[in-house]
Amino acid sequence: MARYSYKAVNASGHVVEGIKSASSRDSLFDSLKQDGFLPISAEEAKAGLSAGGNLSLSFGKSGLKPADIVVFTRDIATLLDTGLSLDRALTLIAKLNHKPLLQAMTQRILARVQKGLSFAEALQAEGDIFPGQYIGLVKAGETSGKLDGILVKLASHMEKSQELRERVNTALQYPVLVICVAMVTLMILMTVVIPQFQPIFEEAGNQLPLVTRGVIGLSVFLQNYWWAIPLSIGGLILCFVLDYNRPEGKKRWHGVALRMPILGNLLRRADTARFCRVLGTLLTNGLSALDAFDLSLQTVSNQTLHEAIGKVRKQLERGEGFSAPLRETCALPELASHLIGVGEESGNLQRMLLKIAEIFEGEVRRDLEQRIKMLVPVITIFLGVLVAVIIGSILSAILSVYNLPI
């Protein structure tokens, strides 16, 4: 099965775009016609996982936001939990939702379900809007007859992830504002204020302190070559992006990030939490170990960890457990590997995986909040010291020019 990026005309006469799996271009067109679309064009999509590879979805060109999918998932879960059928729940959501994009998506999914497709198949037809592990969880819920429960857990997990992202973004606004204001202030200080003292120092002809000479030299550079700084930063960012978009470059940078003292530990714990959360949920709802492992592996966003954990599959095919192979890879934190072993020995692997996810999700959340809280005082102290050095160097030079004691 290949994935195709297509353009088609819907029943309302509007051109829509999407991504869908099909055995051939002709079968794709047949499938689109059955769904009520008039195909225009189709090209084979490039393979590859989204950068995140987790439940914080990648929406491509759909125009939908993560919060929209969270709302959709929560609404479906709530309505199914009240005893409504799937098509009735989708009909209500399509009628009551006032966001055009989300309403149109719900109507497309409803049309597919009414034509006999399963909910998982209807979601999969939306292309990259719903990642593989989302569809896998829905499929597991349909197979086990616990779709409402699966969707409730999925919505709760997505809401927590969304809440954490919003809290991080909100917490970062003030530090970013402080940095921007400080950079503008320093730029004015170096290009407007410091140059006013240069004639005084030149007329005096005295040997200036080393720090003062450095500050004045930097001031002269910024006056004449200020454009080199944004140009250099832009060039470095461009080089990084180009290298990161190459498979070997992405793997290299992911390895570098994993080796960083603070960031590496944070990334490892975040991937561990996602992997264990999805694996535990899938196993609880009756998926085989191999299928659950394959879907859970998609949540591991770091390429280095992804490859290391992926090697465990061979042992699983031979009927071995999770704990020993995972411990050999050293990909997961030692605590996680140990608890997985305890879960296998006690026969409560599913519950233990979910417990591990809770532990590391809590650690990541607390660690992020603590690091962000530390940003403001650290930035303030650093900028205060920097300004003090600049002003102090000028004052010491003025005092030396007029032979005044410091």
mmCIF file of C-alpha atoms in Angstrom:
data_model
loop_
_atom_site.group_PDB
_atom_site.id
_atom_site.type_symbol
_atom_site.label_atom_id
_atom_site.label_comp_id
_atom_site.label_asym_id
_atom_site.label_seq_id
_atom_site.Cartn_x
_atom_site.Cartn_y
_atom_site.Cartn_z
ATOM 1 C CA MET A 1 0.000 0.000 0.000
ATOM 2 C CA ALA A 2 1.355 3.404 -1.022
ATOM 3 C CA ARG A 3 0.318 6.808 0.322
ATOM 4 C CA TYR A 4 -0.992 9.374 -2.165
ATOM 5 C CA SER A 5 -1.452 13.117 -1.860
ATOM 6 C CA TYR A 6 -4.613 13.936 -3.802
ATOM 7 C CA LYS A 7 -6.864 16.798 -4.888
ATOM 8 C CA ALA A 8 -10.584 16.238 -5.393
ATOM 9 C CA VAL A 9 -13.890 18.085 -5.601
ATOM 10 C CA ASN A 10 -16.348 17.386 -2.771
ATOM 11 C CA ALA A 11 -20.151 17.343 -2.919
ATOM 12 C CA SER A 12 -20.267 21.094 -2.245
ATOM 13 C CA GLY A 13 -18.107 21.834 -5.281
ATOM 14 C CA HIS A 14 -15.021 22.816 -3.266
ATOM 15 C CA VAL A 15 -11.522 21.542 -4.015
ATOM 16 C CA VAL A 16 -10.094 19.591 -1.082
ATOM 17 C CA GLU A 17 -6.656 18.080 -0.477
ATOM 18 C CA GLY A 18 -5.699 15.029 1.525
ATOM 19 C CA ILE A 19 -3.470 12.003 1.925
ATOM 20 C CA LYS A 20 -4.761 8.443 1.616
ATOM 21 C CA SER A 21 -3.333 4.939 1.352
ATOM 22 C CA ALA A 22 -4.136 2.833 -1.722
ATOM 23 C CA SER A 23 -2.638 -0.043 -3.700
ATOM 24 C CA SER A 24 -2.536 2.068 -6.867
ATOM 25 C CA ARG A 25 -3.578 5.420 -8.283
ATOM 26 C CA ASP A 26 -6.628 3.850 -9.938
ATOM 27 C CA SER A 27 -7.799 2.214 -6.726
ATOM 28 C CA LEU A 28 -7.347 5.555 -4.958
ATOM 29 C CA PHE A 29 -9.618 7.244 -7.497
ATOM 30 C CA ASP A 30 -12.197 4.452 -7.100
ATOM 31 C CA SER A 31 -12.118 4.872 -3.335
ATOM 32 C CA LEU A 32 -12.523 8.648 -3.596
ATOM 33 C CA LYS A 33 -15.499 8.249 -5.929
ATOM 34 C CA GLN A 34 -17.120 5.847 -3.459
ATOM 35 C CA ASP A 35 -16.679 8.505 -0.748
ATOM 36 C CA GLY A 36 -18.490 11.060 -2.921
ATOM 37 C CA PHE A 37 -15.445 12.926 -4.264
ATOM 38 C CA LEU A 38 -14.500 13.731 -7.865
ATOM 39 C CA PRO A 39 -10.721 13.056 -8.163
ATOM 40 C CA ILE A 40 -8.581 15.692 -9.905
ATOM 41 C CA SER A 41 -4.988 14.588 -9.350
ATOM 42 C CA ALA A 42 -2.866 12.328 -7.153
ATOM 43 C CA GLU A 43 0.847 12.003 -6.436
ATOM 44 C CA GLU A 44 2.645 9.470 -4.296
ATOM 45 C CA ALA A 45 3.449 11.064 -0.947
ATOM 46 C CA LYS A 46 6.925 10.927 0.521
ATOM 47 C CA ALA A 47 7.276 8.348 3.251
ATOM 48 C CA GLY A 48 8.327 9.241 6.754
ATOM 49 C CA LEU A 49 7.087 9.922 10.239
ATOM 50 C CA SER A 50 6.090 13.330 11.454
ATOM 51 C CA ALA A 51 8.729 15.148 13.412
ATOM 52 C CA GLY A 52 6.912 14.716 16.674
ATOM 53 C CA GLY A 53 5.811 11.148 16.155
ATOM 54 C CA ASN A 54 3.540 11.337 19.189
ATOM 55 C CA LEU A 55 0.003 12.093 20.264
ATOM 56 C CA SER A 56 0.551 15.831 19.917
ATOM 57 C CA LEU A 57 -0.618 15.525 16.348
ATOM 58 C CA SER A 58 0.914 16.780 13.129
ATOM 59 C CA PHE A 59 -1.847 18.253 10.982
ATOM 60 C CA GLY A 60 -0.167 18.913 7.653
ATOM 61 C CA LYS A 61 -2.334 21.087 5.401
ATOM 62 C CA SER A 62 -5.620 20.330 7.139
ATOM 63 C CA GLY A 63 -5.725 23.667 8.970
ATOM 64 C CA LEU A 64 -6.887 21.913 12.134
ATOM 65 C CA LYS A 65 -5.220 22.648 15.460
ATOM 66 C CA PRO A 66 -4.312 20.089 18.155
ATOM 67 C CA ALA A 67 -7.068 21.552 20.335
ATOM 68 C CA ASP A 68 -9.637 20.774 17.606
ATOM 69 C CA ILE A 69 -8.753 17.069 17.611
ATOM 70 C CA VAL A 70 -8.812 17.037 21.414
ATOM 71 C CA VAL A 71 -12.348 18.491 21.344
ATOM 72 C CA PHE A 72 -13.428 15.996 18.669
ATOM 73 C CA THR A 73 -12.039 13.049 20.654
ATOM 74 C CA ARG A 74 -13.568 14.217 23.937
ATOM 75 C CA ASP A 75 -16.993 14.834 22.346
ATOM 76 C CA ILE A 76 -17.050 11.391 20.703
ATOM 77 C CA ALA A 77 -15.976 9.730 23.963
ATOM 78 C CA THR A 78 -18.645 11.559 25.989
ATOM 79 C CA LEU A 79 -21.475 10.757 23.569
ATOM 80 C CA LEU A 80 -20.491 7.088 23.215
ATOM 81 C CA ASP A 81 -20.270 6.810 27.002
ATOM 82 C CA THR A 82 -23.916 7.915 27.243
ATOM 83 C CA GLY A 83 -24.952 4.966 25.070
ATOM 84 C CA LEU A 84 -25.327 6.638 21.675
ATOM 85 C CA SER A 85 -24.283 4.748 18.556
ATOM 86 C CA LEU A 86 -21.206 5.925 16.662
ATOM 87 C CA ASP A 87 -23.087 7.322 13.666
ATOM 88 C CA ARG A 88 -25.558 9.134 15.940
ATOM 89 C CA ALA A 89 -22.684 10.642 17.939
ATOM 90 C CA LEU A 90 -20.927 11.802 14.766
ATOM 91 C CA THR A 91 -24.186 13.285 13.450
ATOM 92 C CA LEU A 92 -24.654 15.335 16.631
ATOM 93 C CA ILE A 93 -21.060 16.569 16.593
ATOM 94 C CA ALA A 94 -21.332 17.578 12.937
ATOM 95 C CA LYS A 95 -24.526 19.543 13.651
ATOM 96 C CA LEU A 96 -23.424 21.216 16.886
ATOM 97 C CA ASN A 97 -19.860 22.125 15.905
ATOM 98 C CA HIS A 98 -19.478 25.650 14.534
ATOM 99 C CA LYS A 99 -15.911 25.352 13.233
ATOM 100 C CA PRO A 100 -16.131 24.777 9.455
ATOM 101 C CA LEU A 101 -12.982 22.632 9.146
ATOM 102 C CA LEU A 102 -13.860 20.397 12.094
ATOM 103 C CA GLN A 103 -17.476 20.149 10.956
ATOM 104 C CA ALA A 104 -16.417 19.159 7.430
ATOM 105 C CA MET A 105 -14.028 16.521 8.773
ATOM 106 C CA THR A 106 -16.733 15.057 11.022
ATOM 107 C CA GLN A 107 -19.164 14.892 8.098
ATOM 108 C CA ARG A 108 -16.609 13.042 5.969
ATOM 109 C CA ILE A 109 -15.960 10.540 8.748
ATOM 110 C CA LEU A 110 -19.714 10.082 9.278
ATOM 111 C CA ALA A 111 -20.249 9.416 5.554
ATOM 112 C CA ARG A 112 -17.595 6.692 5.583
ATOM 113 C CA VAL A 113 -19.017 5.060 8.716
ATOM 114 C CA GLN A 114 -22.503 5.043 7.171
ATOM 115 C CA LYS A 115 -21.053 3.297 4.100
ATOM 116 C CA GLY A 116 -19.824 0.452 6.286
ATOM 117 C CA LEU A 117 -16.253 1.426 7.151
ATOM 118 C CA SER A 118 -15.061 0.980 10.702
ATOM 119 C CA PHE A 119 -14.331 4.101 12.747
ATOM 120 C CA ALA A 120 -10.588 3.402 12.516
ATOM 121 C CA GLU A 121 -10.775 3.080 8.716
ATOM 122 C CA ALA A 122 -12.816 6.285 8.479
ATOM 123 C CA LEU A 123 -10.201 8.139 10.530
ATOM 124 C CA GLN A 124 -7.338 6.660 8.511
ATOM 125 C CA ALA A 125 -8.912 7.994 5.307
ATOM 126 C CA GLU A 126 -8.312 11.516 6.649
ATOM 127 C CA GLY A 127 -4.595 11.067 5.979
ATOM 128 C CA ASP A 128 -2.061 12.563 8.373
ATOM 129 C CA ILE A 129 -4.616 14.232 10.641
ATOM 130 C CA PHE A 130 -4.724 11.153 12.872
ATOM 131 C CA PRO A 131 -1.351 9.431 13.470
ATOM 132 C CA GLY A 132 -0.881 5.677 13.422
ATOM 133 C CA GLN A 133 -0.997 5.168 17.177
ATOM 134 C CA TYR A 134 -4.280 7.121 17.443
ATOM 135 C CA ILE A 135 -5.873 4.894 14.803
ATOM 136 C CA GLY A 136 -4.324 1.822 16.435
ATOM 137 C CA LEU A 137 -5.924 2.704 19.775
ATOM 138 C CA VAL A 138 -9.306 3.229 18.097
ATOM 139 C CA LYS A 139 -8.949 -0.101 16.280
ATOM 140 C CA ALA A 140 -8.120 -1.808 19.577
ATOM 141 C CA GLY A 141 -11.190 -0.217 21.174
ATOM 142 C CA GLU A 142 -13.455 -1.409 18.359
ATOM 143 C CA THR A 143 -12.026 -4.931 18.519
ATOM 144 C CA SER A 144 -12.441 -5.194 22.285
ATOM 145 C CA GLY A 145 -15.822 -3.431 22.372
ATOM 146 C CA LYS A 146 -14.389 -0.719 24.638
ATOM 147 C CA LEU A 147 -14.198 2.158 22.164
ATOM 148 C CA ASP A 148 -15.760 4.677 24.560
ATOM 149 C CA GLY A 149 -13.242 3.819 27.289
ATOM 150 C CA ILE A 150 -10.311 4.023 24.873
ATOM 151 C CA LEU A 151 -11.444 7.415 23.587
ATOM 152 C CA VAL A 152 -11.888 8.734 27.137
ATOM 153 C CA LYS A 153 -8.301 7.745 27.985
ATOM 154 C CA LEU A 154 -7.037 9.093 24.668
ATOM 155 C CA ALA A 155 -8.820 12.417 25.156
ATOM 156 C CA SER A 156 -7.511 12.722 28.724
ATOM 157 C CA HIS A 157 -3.952 12.077 27.580
ATOM 158 C CA MET A 158 -4.250 14.568 24.726
ATOM 159 C CA GLU A 159 -5.772 17.195 27.035
ATOM 160 C CA LYS A 160 -2.881 16.808 29.477
ATOM 161 C CA SER A 161 -0.367 17.159 26.644
ATOM 162 C CA GLN A 162 -2.204 20.210 25.298
ATOM 163 C CA GLU A 163 -2.391 21.761 28.777
ATOM 164 C CA LEU A 164 1.337 21.209 29.323
ATOM 165 C CA ARG A 165 2.170 22.833 25.958
ATOM 166 C CA GLU A 166 -0.009 25.838 26.774
ATOM 167 C CA ARG A 167 1.518 26.216 30.235
ATOM 168 C CA VAL A 168 5.033 26.053 28.806
ATOM 169 C CA ASN A 169 4.183 28.590 26.084
ATOM 170 C CA THR A 170 2.604 30.941 28.630
ATOM 171 C CA ALA A 171 5.514 30.584 31.043
ATOM 172 C CA LEU A 172 8.029 31.312 28.272
ATOM 173 C CA GLN A 173 6.352 34.556 27.199
ATOM 174 C CA TYR A 174 7.829 36.648 30.033
ATOM 175 C CA PRO A 175 11.427 35.371 29.692
ATOM 176 C CA VAL A 176 11.275 35.945 25.927
ATOM 177 C CA LEU A 177 9.960 39.482 26.505
ATOM 178 C CA VAL A 178 12.747 40.171 29.024
ATOM 179 C CA ILE A 179 15.384 38.941 26.570
ATOM 180 C CA CYS A 180 13.987 41.052 23.699
ATOM 181 C CA VAL A 181 13.815 44.236 25.819
ATOM 182 C CA ALA A 182 17.308 43.594 27.185
ATOM 183 C CA MET A 183 18.759 43.040 23.701
ATOM 184 C CA VAL A 184 17.237 46.308 22.451
ATOM 185 C CA THR A 185 18.540 48.130 25.540
ATOM 186 C CA LEU A 186 22.045 46.715 25.111
ATOM 187 C CA MET A 187 22.021 47.596 21.414
ATOM 188 C CA ILE A 188 21.095 51.212 22.199
ATOM 189 C CA LEU A 189 23.729 51.313 24.935
ATOM 190 C CA MET A 190 26.468 50.008 22.639
ATOM 191 C CA THR A 191 25.588 51.979 19.488
ATOM 192 C CA VAL A 192 24.285 55.275 20.934
ATOM 193 C CA VAL A 193 25.530 55.820 24.498
ATOM 194 C CA ILE A 194 29.070 54.377 24.378
ATOM 195 C CA PRO A 195 30.060 56.306 21.203
ATOM 196 C CA GLN A 196 29.421 59.574 23.109
ATOM 197 C CA PHE A 197 32.406 58.811 25.362
ATOM 198 C CA GLN A 198 34.843 57.846 22.598
ATOM 199 C CA PRO A 199 35.958 61.446 21.788
ATOM 200 C CA ILE A 200 36.730 62.042 25.472
ATOM 201 C CA PHE A 201 38.952 58.970 25.661
ATOM 202 C CA GLU A 202 40.690 59.776 22.364
ATOM 203 C CA GLU A 203 41.484 63.360 23.417
ATOM 204 C CA ALA A 204 42.886 62.229 26.748
ATOM 205 C CA GLY A 205 45.268 59.793 25.048
ATOM 206 C CA ASN A 206 45.538 57.680 28.214
ATOM 207 C CA GLN A 207 45.924 53.906 28.180
ATOM 208 C CA LEU A 208 42.421 52.590 28.789
ATOM 209 C CA PRO A 209 41.703 49.494 30.897
ATOM 210 C CA LEU A 210 41.485 46.220 28.975
ATOM 211 C CA VAL A 211 37.758 45.790 29.658
ATOM 212 C CA THR A 212 37.037 49.334 28.438
ATOM 213 C CA ARG A 213 39.004 48.754 25.232
ATOM 214 C CA GLY A 214 37.007 45.579 24.652
ATOM 215 C CA VAL A 215 33.669 47.361 25.197
ATOM 216 C CA ILE A 216 34.629 50.216 22.855
ATOM 217 C CA GLY A 217 35.870 47.758 20.224
ATOM 218 C CA LEU A 218 32.565 45.878 20.395
ATOM 219 C CA SER A 219 30.703 49.184 20.144
ATOM 220 C CA VAL A 220 32.627 50.162 16.996
ATOM 221 C CA PHE A 221 31.966 46.744 15.470
ATOM 222 C CA LEU A 222 28.219 46.979 16.165
ATOM 223 C CA GLN A 223 28.049 50.484 14.687
ATOM 224 C CA ASN A 224 29.690 49.418 11.432
ATOM 225 C CA TYR A 225 28.794 45.749 11.078
ATOM 226 C CA TRP A 226 25.553 45.292 13.044
ATOM 227 C CA TRP A 227 24.033 43.574 10.013
ATOM 228 C CA ALA A 228 26.557 40.726 10.332
ATOM 229 C CA ILE A 229 24.878 39.466 13.531
ATOM 230 C CA PRO A 230 21.363 38.723 12.144
ATOM 231 C CA LEU A 231 22.966 37.503 8.914
ATOM 232 C CA SER A 232 25.199 35.065 10.817
ATOM 233 C CA ILE A 233 22.343 33.870 13.021
ATOM 234 C CA GLY A 234 20.111 33.377 9.974
ATOM 235 C CA GLY A 235 22.882 31.468 8.178
ATOM 236 C CA LEU A 236 23.445 29.179 11.162
ATOM 237 C CA ILE A 237 19.710 28.490 11.460
ATOM 238 C CA LEU A 238 19.484 27.749 7.728
ATOM 239 C CA CYS A 239 22.450 25.347 7.897
ATOM 240 C CA PHE A 240 20.907 23.616 10.908
ATOM 241 C CA VAL A 241 17.506 23.236 9.213
ATOM 242 C CA LEU A 242 19.050 21.887 5.998
ATOM 243 C CA ASP A 243 21.179 19.389 7.912
ATOM 244 C CA TYR A 244 18.315 18.405 10.223
ATOM 245 C CA ASN A 245 16.049 17.634 7.266
ATOM 246 C CA ARG A 246 18.526 14.993 6.064
ATOM 247 C CA PRO A 247 17.988 11.554 7.697
ATOM 248 C CA GLU A 248 21.617 11.247 8.811
ATOM 249 C CA GLY A 249 21.640 14.856 10.017
ATOM 250 C CA LYS A 250 18.461 14.394 12.018
ATOM 251 C CA LYS A 251 19.855 11.267 13.631
ATOM 252 C CA ARG A 252 23.094 13.082 14.498
ATOM 253 C CA TRP A 253 21.323 16.035 16.122
ATOM 254 C CA HIS A 254 18.963 13.730 18.026
ATOM 255 C CA GLY A 255 22.026 11.935 19.383
ATOM 256 C CA VAL A 256 23.585 15.260 20.407
ATOM 257 C CA ALA A 257 20.366 16.330 22.154
ATOM 258 C CA LEU A 258 20.218 13.023 24.015
ATOM 259 C CA ARG A 259 23.768 13.497 25.341
ATOM 260 C CA MET A 260 23.084 16.964 26.744
ATOM 261 C CA PRO A 261 23.022 16.920 30.586
ATOM 262 C CA ILE A 262 19.572 18.420 31.212
ATOM 263 C CA LEU A 263 17.827 18.232 27.834
ATOM 264 C CA GLY A 264 18.859 14.621 27.191
ATOM 265 C CA ASN A 265 17.367 13.364 30.450
ATOM 266 C CA LEU A 266 14.163 15.303 29.792
ATOM 267 C CA LEU A 267 13.767 13.930 26.251
ATOM 268 C CA ARG A 268 14.462 10.353 27.381
ATOM 269 C CA ARG A 269 11.827 10.519 30.118
ATOM 270 C CA ALA A 270 9.243 12.149 27.827
ATOM 271 C CA ASP A 271 9.674 9.455 25.156
ATOM 272 C CA THR A 272 9.576 6.745 27.831
ATOM 273 C CA ALA A 273 6.282 8.097 29.183
ATOM 274 C CA ARG A 274 4.660 8.195 25.729
ATOM 275 C CA PHE A 275 5.951 4.748 24.758
ATOM 276 C CA CYS A 276 4.756 3.112 27.985
ATOM 277 C CA ARG A 277 1.405 4.933 27.937
ATOM 278 C CA VAL A 278 0.470 3.733 24.449
ATOM 279 C CA LEU A 279 1.943 0.241 24.916
ATOM 280 C CA GLY A 280 0.078 -0.280 28.187
ATOM 281 C CA THR A 281 -3.202 0.974 26.725
ATOM 282 C CA LEU A 282 -2.938 -1.207 23.616
ATOM 283 C CA LEU A 283 -2.029 -4.351 25.571
ATOM 284 C CA THR A 284 -4.882 -3.693 28.006
ATOM 285 C CA ASN A 285 -7.323 -3.631 25.100
ATOM 286 C CA GLY A 286 -6.262 -6.917 23.567
ATOM 287 C CA LEU A 287 -3.702 -6.063 20.874
ATOM 288 C CA SER A 288 -0.908 -8.571 20.339
ATOM 289 C CA ALA A 289 2.511 -7.735 21.758
ATOM 290 C CA LEU A 290 4.035 -7.180 18.291
ATOM 291 C CA ASP A 291 1.229 -4.948 16.998
ATOM 292 C CA ALA A 292 1.169 -2.964 20.230
ATOM 293 C CA PHE A 293 4.955 -2.585 20.143
ATOM 294 C CA ASP A 294 4.962 -1.361 16.525
ATOM 295 C CA LEU A 295 2.324 1.293 17.213
ATOM 296 C CA SER A 296 3.951 2.357 20.487
ATOM 297 C CA LEU A 297 7.331 2.725 18.798
ATOM 298 C CA GLN A 298 5.861 5.495 16.615
ATOM 299 C CA THR A 299 5.507 7.668 19.721
ATOM 300 C CA VAL A 300 9.299 7.691 20.280
ATOM 301 C CA SER A 301 10.285 10.941 18.586
ATOM 302 C CA ASN A 302 14.046 10.786 19.201
ATOM 303 C CA GLN A 303 15.657 8.833 16.332
ATOM 304 C CA THR A 304 18.455 7.445 18.510
ATOM 305 C CA LEU A 305 15.994 6.050 21.046
ATOM 306 C CA HIS A 306 13.654 4.930 18.252
ATOM 307 C CA GLU A 307 16.358 2.776 16.654
ATOM 308 C CA ALA A 308 17.547 1.383 19.987
ATOM 309 C CA ILE A 309 14.066 0.382 21.151
ATOM 310 C CA GLY A 310 13.211 -0.924 17.669
ATOM 311 C CA LYS A 311 15.874 -3.632 18.031
ATOM 312 C CA VAL A 312 13.722 -5.258 20.716
ATOM 313 C CA ARG A 313 11.253 -6.457 18.064
ATOM 314 C CA LYS A 314 13.440 -9.406 17.046
ATOM 315 C CA GLN A 315 13.385 -10.760 20.598
ATOM 316 C CA LEU A 316 9.615 -10.276 20.762
ATOM 317 C CA GLU A 317 9.208 -12.297 17.557
ATOM 318 C CA ARG A 318 11.071 -15.138 19.290
ATOM 319 C CA GLY A 319 8.615 -14.998 22.172
ATOM 320 C CA GLU A 320 10.857 -13.248 24.688
ATOM 321 C CA GLY A 321 9.488 -10.648 27.098
ATOM 322 C CA PHE A 322 9.942 -6.877 27.073
ATOM 323 C CA SER A 323 12.125 -6.253 30.112
ATOM 324 C CA ALA A 324 15.384 -8.088 29.293
ATOM 325 C CA PRO A 325 15.735 -6.791 25.694
ATOM 326 C CA LEU A 326 14.824 -3.237 26.749
ATOM 327 C CA ARG A 327 17.366 -3.360 29.569
ATOM 328 C CA GLU A 328 20.067 -4.417 27.095
ATOM 329 C CA THR A 329 19.394 -1.427 24.816
ATOM 330 C CA CYS A 330 19.878 1.067 27.701
ATOM 331 C CA ALA A 331 17.366 3.261 25.839
ATOM 332 C CA LEU A 332 14.876 3.625 28.692
ATOM 333 C CA PRO A 333 15.727 4.930 32.172
ATOM 334 C CA GLU A 334 16.870 2.195 34.545
ATOM 335 C CA LEU A 335 13.774 2.639 36.722
ATOM 336 C CA ALA A 336 11.469 2.016 33.744
ATOM 337 C CA SER A 337 13.300 -1.160 32.682
ATOM 338 C CA HIS A 338 13.247 -2.457 36.261
ATOM 339 C CA LEU A 339 9.519 -1.780 36.720
ATOM 340 C CA ILE A 340 8.696 -3.448 33.380
ATOM 341 C CA GLY A 341 10.530 -6.540 34.641
ATOM 342 C CA VAL A 342 8.550 -6.448 37.889
ATOM 343 C CA GLY A 343 5.323 -6.126 35.887
ATOM 344 C CA GLU A 344 6.154 -9.155 33.745
ATOM 345 C CA GLU A 345 7.051 -11.264 36.785
ATOM 346 C CA SER A 346 3.836 -10.344 38.606
ATOM 347 C CA GLY A 347 1.627 -10.741 35.516
ATOM 348 C CA ASN A 348 0.547 -7.080 35.673
ATOM 349 C CA LEU A 349 2.609 -5.683 32.790
ATOM 350 C CA GLN A 350 -0.213 -3.517 31.400
ATOM 351 C CA ARG A 351 -0.888 -1.806 34.731
ATOM 352 C CA MET A 352 2.817 -1.370 35.384
ATOM 353 C CA LEU A 353 3.362 0.283 31.977
ATOM 354 C CA LEU A 354 0.595 2.781 32.708
ATOM 355 C CA LYS A 355 2.093 3.406 36.155
ATOM 356 C CA ILE A 356 5.513 4.045 34.587
ATOM 357 C CA ALA A 357 3.878 6.525 32.203
ATOM 358 C CA GLU A 358 2.293 8.381 35.138
ATOM 359 C CA ILE A 359 5.618 8.526 36.990
ATOM 360 C CA PHE A 360 7.617 9.934 34.099
ATOM 361 C CA GLU A 361 4.852 12.266 32.887
ATOM 362 C CA GLY A 362 4.810 13.795 36.362
ATOM 363 C CA GLU A 363 8.602 14.086 36.422
ATOM 364 C CA VAL A 364 8.713 15.750 33.001
ATOM 365 C CA ARG A 365 5.951 18.196 33.941
ATOM 366 C CA ARG A 366 7.599 19.181 37.239
ATOM 367 C CA ASP A 367 11.051 19.410 35.655
ATOM 368 C CA LEU A 368 9.809 21.649 32.834
ATOM 369 C CA GLU A 369 7.984 23.966 35.224
ATOM 370 C CA GLN A 370 11.017 24.189 37.505
ATOM 371 C CA ARG A 371 13.436 24.941 34.649
ATOM 372 C CA ILE A 372 11.166 27.626 33.215
ATOM 373 C CA LYS A 373 10.767 29.264 36.639
ATOM 374 C CA MET A 374 14.556 29.422 36.913
ATOM 375 C CA LEU A 375 14.865 31.146 33.516
ATOM 376 C CA VAL A 376 13.732 34.612 34.627
ATOM 377 C CA PRO A 377 16.126 35.061 37.598
ATOM 378 C CA VAL A 378 19.028 33.524 35.644
ATOM 379 C CA ILE A 379 18.411 35.815 32.649
ATOM 380 C CA THR A 380 17.964 38.846 34.939
ATOM 381 C CA ILE A 381 21.210 38.159 36.804
ATOM 382 C CA PHE A 382 23.149 37.544 33.579
ATOM 383 C CA LEU A 383 21.893 40.736 31.934
ATOM 384 C CA GLY A 384 22.450 42.722 35.134
ATOM 385 C CA VAL A 385 26.068 41.566 35.298
ATOM 386 C CA LEU A 386 26.540 42.367 31.600
ATOM 387 C CA VAL A 387 25.184 45.913 31.972
ATOM 388 C CA ALA A 388 27.225 46.413 35.151
ATOM 389 C CA VAL A 389 30.416 45.381 33.323
ATOM 390 C CA ILE A 390 29.706 47.802 30.452
ATOM 391 C CA ILE A 391 28.872 50.747 32.705
ATOM 392 C CA GLY A 392 31.685 49.911 35.116
ATOM 393 C CA SER A 393 34.244 49.823 32.307
ATOM 394 C CA ILE A 394 33.173 53.286 31.101
ATOM 395 C CA LEU A 395 33.178 54.760 34.611
ATOM 396 C CA SER A 396 36.624 53.356 35.382
ATOM 397 C CA ALA A 397 37.935 54.816 32.110
ATOM 398 C CA ILE A 398 36.455 58.251 32.900
ATOM 399 C CA LEU A 399 37.998 58.209 36.365
ATOM 400 C CA SER A 400 41.388 57.230 34.952
ATOM 401 C CA VAL A 401 41.206 60.022 32.348
ATOM 402 C CA TYR A 402 40.678 62.650 35.045
ATOM 403 C CA ASN A 403 43.083 60.916 37.460
ATOM 404 C CA LEU A 404 40.366 60.424 40.030
ATOM 405 C CA PRO A 405 40.656 57.610 42.590
ATOM 406 C CA ILE A 406 38.307 54.706 42.090
#
